[in-house]
């Protein structure tokens, strides 16, 4: 098994290779505006570090969000293209699940919430019974609307740090952005145990920022 994992749903452009037992190589750069520019060089860098080539990969793992439209589609389209070119399966995972799993790897136990920055003064979030068990569907809300619902819960992720007044116990030292290494480790565990994956379709949860103006007029030649 050699899994290539990637995620562009958060400001992190993150790529990792996992051999089914451990991470072989990884790269993470945090830059919310350069997902398309940084992703393929990161893939090349990880393959070089591992001393292997793309055609050795047996499966693609991709974070499917939730995340902002522009960044999220870069990773999913790239993953789908690799999978089609190599004739290997693509395994979709919720980006929030990857962050939760990474927090668990760093010792977080018990119930908690993961929140990432959704822009527009909102957060993408989900609630977890533990690092492997999500108990709510991913959602997008204004932080103030979550204060009572999530009272007393530990919170991790960049959204929780950004809107710390809305959350009870923000753990800033735990992962704020996605890690493809954690995502790959979670996928490898699911493959060993027969766990379920998501389709490689983006979880936008809302309409894209760029829209045709409501008063747009079509002008045709006379």
mmCIF file of C-alpha atoms in Angstrom:
data_model
loop_
_atom_site.group_PDB
_atom_site.id
_atom_site.type_symbol
_atom_site.label_atom_id
_atom_site.label_comp_id
_atom_site.label_asym_id
_atom_site.label_seq_id
_atom_site.Cartn_x
_atom_site.Cartn_y
_atom_site.Cartn_z
ATOM 1 C CA UNK A 1 0.000 0.000 0.000
ATOM 2 C CA UNK A 2 1.221 3.479 -0.865
ATOM 3 C CA UNK A 3 -1.279 6.258 -0.305
ATOM 4 C CA UNK A 4 -0.879 9.777 -1.652
ATOM 5 C CA UNK A 5 -2.921 12.132 0.533
ATOM 6 C CA UNK A 6 -3.656 15.782 -0.185
ATOM 7 C CA UNK A 7 -5.941 18.506 1.090
ATOM 8 C CA UNK A 8 -6.512 22.141 0.101
ATOM 9 C CA UNK A 9 -9.699 22.845 2.063
ATOM 10 C CA UNK A 10 -7.926 25.012 4.667
ATOM 11 C CA UNK A 11 -5.140 27.586 4.153
ATOM 12 C CA UNK A 12 -2.710 24.655 4.349
ATOM 13 C CA UNK A 13 -1.564 23.092 1.096
ATOM 14 C CA UNK A 14 -0.669 19.690 2.491
ATOM 15 C CA UNK A 15 0.567 16.461 0.874
ATOM 16 C CA UNK A 16 1.813 13.173 2.349
ATOM 17 C CA UNK A 17 2.770 9.630 1.391
ATOM 18 C CA UNK A 18 1.793 6.755 3.679
ATOM 19 C CA UNK A 19 2.850 3.123 3.243
ATOM 20 C CA UNK A 20 0.018 1.671 5.321
ATOM 21 C CA UNK A 21 2.074 1.632 8.497
ATOM 22 C CA UNK A 22 3.587 5.099 8.772
ATOM 23 C CA UNK A 23 4.111 8.385 6.967
ATOM 24 C CA UNK A 24 6.942 8.153 4.429
ATOM 25 C CA UNK A 25 7.138 11.865 3.522
ATOM 26 C CA UNK A 26 5.041 14.990 3.964
ATOM 27 C CA UNK A 27 4.878 18.666 3.043
ATOM 28 C CA UNK A 28 2.660 21.429 4.422
ATOM 29 C CA UNK A 29 2.657 25.108 3.454
ATOM 30 C CA UNK A 30 0.132 27.573 4.850
ATOM 31 C CA UNK A 31 -0.912 30.043 2.173
ATOM 32 C CA UNK A 32 -4.608 30.651 1.611
ATOM 33 C CA UNK A 33 -4.130 32.298 -1.799
ATOM 34 C CA UNK A 34 -1.768 29.930 -3.629
ATOM 35 C CA UNK A 35 -3.318 26.457 -3.503
ATOM 36 C CA UNK A 36 -3.140 25.956 -7.263
ATOM 37 C CA UNK A 37 0.436 27.199 -7.454
ATOM 38 C CA UNK A 38 1.781 25.171 -4.533
ATOM 39 C CA UNK A 39 0.035 21.806 -4.741
ATOM 40 C CA UNK A 40 1.822 20.048 -7.614
ATOM 41 C CA UNK A 41 5.307 21.168 -6.512
ATOM 42 C CA UNK A 42 4.449 19.787 -3.070
ATOM 43 C CA UNK A 43 3.506 16.440 -4.622
ATOM 44 C CA UNK A 44 6.810 16.375 -6.530
ATOM 45 C CA UNK A 45 8.728 17.266 -3.362
ATOM 46 C CA UNK A 46 7.100 14.500 -1.327
ATOM 47 C CA UNK A 47 7.737 11.894 -4.045
ATOM 48 C CA UNK A 48 11.389 12.928 -4.275
ATOM 49 C CA UNK A 49 11.812 12.806 -0.506
ATOM 50 C CA UNK A 50 10.333 9.301 -0.469
ATOM 51 C CA UNK A 51 12.526 8.208 -3.371
ATOM 52 C CA UNK A 52 9.585 6.995 -5.422
ATOM 53 C CA UNK A 53 7.479 7.926 -8.439
ATOM 54 C CA UNK A 54 3.813 8.713 -8.854
ATOM 55 C CA UNK A 55 3.097 5.407 -10.616
ATOM 56 C CA UNK A 56 3.992 3.539 -7.401
ATOM 57 C CA UNK A 57 0.956 5.031 -5.630
ATOM 58 C CA UNK A 58 -1.864 2.531 -4.990
ATOM 59 C CA UNK A 59 -4.532 4.949 -3.751
ATOM 60 C CA UNK A 60 -5.350 8.650 -3.471
ATOM 61 C CA UNK A 61 -6.728 10.197 -0.281
ATOM 62 C CA UNK A 62 -8.303 13.641 -0.480
ATOM 63 C CA UNK A 63 -9.900 15.988 2.005
ATOM 64 C CA UNK A 64 -13.299 16.943 0.575
ATOM 65 C CA UNK A 65 -13.979 19.852 2.911
ATOM 66 C CA UNK A 66 -15.907 21.660 4.036
ATOM 67 C CA UNK A 67 -13.858 24.533 2.726
ATOM 68 C CA UNK A 68 -13.978 27.681 0.590
ATOM 69 C CA UNK A 69 -14.832 26.995 -3.038
ATOM 70 C CA UNK A 70 -11.650 28.117 -4.790
ATOM 71 C CA UNK A 71 -9.116 26.319 -2.626
ATOM 72 C CA UNK A 72 -11.155 23.169 -2.095
ATOM 73 C CA UNK A 73 -11.670 22.394 -5.779
ATOM 74 C CA UNK A 74 -7.903 22.484 -6.455
ATOM 75 C CA UNK A 75 -7.248 19.448 -4.270
ATOM 76 C CA UNK A 76 -10.291 17.461 -5.364
ATOM 77 C CA UNK A 77 -9.714 17.972 -9.089
ATOM 78 C CA UNK A 78 -6.044 17.052 -8.680
ATOM 79 C CA UNK A 79 -6.918 13.917 -6.703
ATOM 80 C CA UNK A 80 -9.489 12.828 -9.285
ATOM 81 C CA UNK A 81 -7.006 13.411 -12.116
ATOM 82 C CA UNK A 82 -4.292 11.370 -10.404
ATOM 83 C CA UNK A 83 -6.724 8.551 -9.660
ATOM 84 C CA UNK A 84 -7.958 8.423 -13.261
ATOM 85 C CA UNK A 85 -4.437 8.570 -14.700
ATOM 86 C CA UNK A 86 -3.105 5.838 -12.406
ATOM 87 C CA UNK A 87 -6.314 3.740 -12.404
ATOM 88 C CA UNK A 88 -6.316 3.670 -8.602
ATOM 89 C CA UNK A 89 -9.146 4.386 -6.134
ATOM 90 C CA UNK A 90 -9.685 7.801 -4.609
ATOM 91 C CA UNK A 91 -10.802 7.919 -0.956
ATOM 92 C CA UNK A 92 -12.593 11.039 0.246
ATOM 93 C CA UNK A 93 -12.471 12.117 3.884
ATOM 94 C CA UNK A 94 -14.005 15.058 5.702
ATOM 95 C CA UNK A 95 -11.293 17.651 6.284
ATOM 96 C CA UNK A 96 -12.550 18.239 9.824
ATOM 97 C CA UNK A 97 -12.072 14.512 10.526
ATOM 98 C CA UNK A 98 -8.413 14.835 9.595
ATOM 99 C CA UNK A 99 -7.916 17.713 12.022
ATOM 100 C CA UNK A 100 -9.744 15.776 14.743
ATOM 101 C CA UNK A 101 -7.557 12.723 14.143
ATOM 102 C CA UNK A 102 -4.412 14.873 14.315
ATOM 103 C CA UNK A 103 -5.600 16.353 17.616
ATOM 104 C CA UNK A 104 -6.086 12.826 18.935
ATOM 105 C CA UNK A 105 -2.561 11.918 17.872
ATOM 106 C CA UNK A 106 -1.389 14.776 20.094
ATOM 107 C CA UNK A 107 -3.271 13.459 23.097
ATOM 108 C CA UNK A 108 -6.694 15.102 22.941
ATOM 109 C CA UNK A 109 -9.327 12.774 24.381
ATOM 110 C CA UNK A 110 -13.028 12.992 25.158
ATOM 111 C CA UNK A 111 -15.656 15.059 23.390
ATOM 112 C CA UNK A 112 -14.577 18.162 21.488
ATOM 113 C CA UNK A 113 -15.340 20.376 18.491
ATOM 114 C CA UNK A 114 -13.281 21.191 15.403
ATOM 115 C CA UNK A 115 -13.820 24.617 13.811
ATOM 116 C CA UNK A 116 -12.074 26.033 10.736
ATOM 117 C CA UNK A 117 -12.317 29.500 9.223
ATOM 118 C CA UNK A 118 -15.129 29.683 6.654
ATOM 119 C CA UNK A 119 -14.594 33.407 5.960
ATOM 120 C CA UNK A 120 -17.593 35.769 5.910
ATOM 121 C CA UNK A 121 -17.276 35.776 9.736
ATOM 122 C CA UNK A 122 -18.371 32.127 9.854
ATOM 123 C CA UNK A 123 -16.809 28.781 10.771
ATOM 124 C CA UNK A 124 -17.067 25.264 9.420
ATOM 125 C CA UNK A 125 -17.479 22.932 12.367
ATOM 126 C CA UNK A 126 -18.382 19.477 13.631
ATOM 127 C CA UNK A 127 -18.622 17.802 17.015
ATOM 128 C CA UNK A 128 -16.667 14.668 17.971
ATOM 129 C CA UNK A 129 -17.119 12.009 20.639
ATOM 130 C CA UNK A 130 -13.401 11.269 20.246
ATOM 131 C CA UNK A 131 -10.687 11.718 17.624
ATOM 132 C CA UNK A 132 -12.164 9.007 15.373
ATOM 133 C CA UNK A 133 -15.900 9.522 15.899
ATOM 134 C CA UNK A 134 -17.782 12.487 14.463
ATOM 135 C CA UNK A 135 -21.273 12.836 15.954
ATOM 136 C CA UNK A 136 -22.662 15.738 13.889
ATOM 137 C CA UNK A 137 -22.659 16.495 10.189
ATOM 138 C CA UNK A 138 -20.275 19.264 9.092
ATOM 139 C CA UNK A 139 -21.973 22.644 9.209
ATOM 140 C CA UNK A 140 -21.299 26.335 8.668
ATOM 141 C CA UNK A 141 -22.482 28.950 11.172
ATOM 142 C CA UNK A 142 -21.588 32.235 12.778
ATOM 143 C CA UNK A 143 -19.501 31.588 15.900
ATOM 144 C CA UNK A 144 -21.877 33.442 18.222
ATOM 145 C CA UNK A 145 -24.659 31.041 17.217
ATOM 146 C CA UNK A 146 -22.602 28.124 18.538
ATOM 147 C CA UNK A 147 -21.651 29.417 21.981
ATOM 148 C CA UNK A 148 -24.569 27.860 23.880
ATOM 149 C CA UNK A 149 -24.710 24.698 21.752
ATOM 150 C CA UNK A 150 -21.027 23.925 22.329
ATOM 151 C CA UNK A 151 -20.641 25.278 25.855
ATOM 152 C CA UNK A 152 -17.999 23.494 27.886
ATOM 153 C CA UNK A 153 -16.430 21.648 24.949
ATOM 154 C CA UNK A 154 -12.760 21.839 24.058
ATOM 155 C CA UNK A 155 -12.320 23.464 20.640
ATOM 156 C CA UNK A 156 -9.518 23.026 18.113
ATOM 157 C CA UNK A 157 -8.845 24.481 14.683
ATOM 158 C CA UNK A 158 -8.135 27.893 13.170
ATOM 159 C CA UNK A 159 -11.801 28.904 13.385
ATOM 160 C CA UNK A 160 -11.833 28.338 17.129
ATOM 161 C CA UNK A 161 -8.619 30.336 17.538
ATOM 162 C CA UNK A 162 -9.925 33.179 15.370
ATOM 163 C CA UNK A 163 -13.215 33.414 17.284
ATOM 164 C CA UNK A 164 -12.008 32.258 20.676
ATOM 165 C CA UNK A 165 -14.625 34.322 22.550
ATOM 166 C CA UNK A 166 -17.355 32.096 21.092
ATOM 167 C CA UNK A 167 -15.798 28.852 22.358
ATOM 168 C CA UNK A 168 -15.230 27.560 25.884
ATOM 169 C CA UNK A 169 -11.802 25.921 25.857
ATOM 170 C CA UNK A 170 -9.689 26.761 22.804
ATOM 171 C CA UNK A 171 -6.574 24.602 22.469
ATOM 172 C CA UNK A 172 -4.353 26.787 20.322
ATOM 173 C CA UNK A 173 -1.385 24.418 20.623
ATOM 174 C CA UNK A 174 -3.296 21.645 18.823
ATOM 175 C CA UNK A 175 -3.549 21.491 14.994
ATOM 176 C CA UNK A 176 -5.256 24.499 13.441
ATOM 177 C CA UNK A 177 -5.063 23.458 9.786
ATOM 178 C CA UNK A 178 -5.224 20.175 7.953
ATOM 179 C CA UNK A 179 -2.302 17.747 7.920
ATOM 180 C CA UNK A 180 -2.144 15.307 5.018
ATOM 181 C CA UNK A 181 -0.029 13.052 7.224
ATOM 182 C CA UNK A 182 -2.906 12.709 9.696
ATOM 183 C CA UNK A 183 -5.408 12.366 6.863
ATOM 184 C CA UNK A 184 -3.361 9.565 5.318
ATOM 185 C CA UNK A 185 -2.980 7.793 8.662
ATOM 186 C CA UNK A 186 -6.745 7.958 9.191
ATOM 187 C CA UNK A 187 -7.351 6.570 5.693
ATOM 188 C CA UNK A 188 -4.871 3.733 6.222
ATOM 189 C CA UNK A 189 -6.643 2.829 9.460
ATOM 190 C CA UNK A 190 -10.020 2.835 7.726
ATOM 191 C CA UNK A 191 -8.696 0.634 4.918
ATOM 192 C CA UNK A 192 -7.397 -1.891 7.445
ATOM 193 C CA UNK A 193 -10.658 -1.990 9.380
ATOM 194 C CA UNK A 194 -13.141 -1.686 6.525
ATOM 195 C CA UNK A 195 -14.167 1.864 7.375
ATOM 196 C CA UNK A 196 -16.249 4.026 5.075
ATOM 197 C CA UNK A 197 -15.077 6.857 2.843
ATOM 198 C CA UNK A 198 -16.813 9.797 1.211
ATOM 199 C CA UNK A 199 -17.079 10.288 -2.555
ATOM 200 C CA UNK A 200 -14.567 12.716 -4.037
ATOM 201 C CA UNK A 201 -17.177 15.465 -4.186
ATOM 202 C CA UNK A 202 -16.668 18.848 -2.474
ATOM 203 C CA UNK A 203 -18.512 19.742 0.716
ATOM 204 C CA UNK A 204 -19.076 23.432 0.028
ATOM 205 C CA UNK A 205 -22.061 23.846 2.429
ATOM 206 C CA UNK A 206 -22.882 27.186 0.806
ATOM 207 C CA UNK A 207 -22.834 28.958 -2.534
ATOM 208 C CA UNK A 208 -19.468 30.087 -3.949
ATOM 209 C CA UNK A 209 -18.293 33.657 -3.319
ATOM 210 C CA UNK A 210 -18.240 34.501 -7.037
ATOM 211 C CA UNK A 211 -21.747 34.842 -8.463
ATOM 212 C CA UNK A 212 -23.352 36.458 -11.489
ATOM 213 C CA UNK A 213 -24.874 39.831 -10.444
ATOM 214 C CA UNK A 214 -28.649 39.745 -10.096
ATOM 215 C CA UNK A 215 -29.071 42.648 -12.529
ATOM 216 C CA UNK A 216 -26.699 41.206 -15.142
ATOM 217 C CA UNK A 217 -27.843 41.998 -18.693
ATOM 218 C CA UNK A 218 -27.027 39.920 -21.748
ATOM 219 C CA UNK A 219 -26.031 42.082 -24.681
ATOM 220 C CA UNK A 220 -26.291 40.458 -28.102
ATOM 221 C CA UNK A 221 -25.042 41.877 -31.410
ATOM 222 C CA UNK A 222 -27.602 43.713 -33.492
#
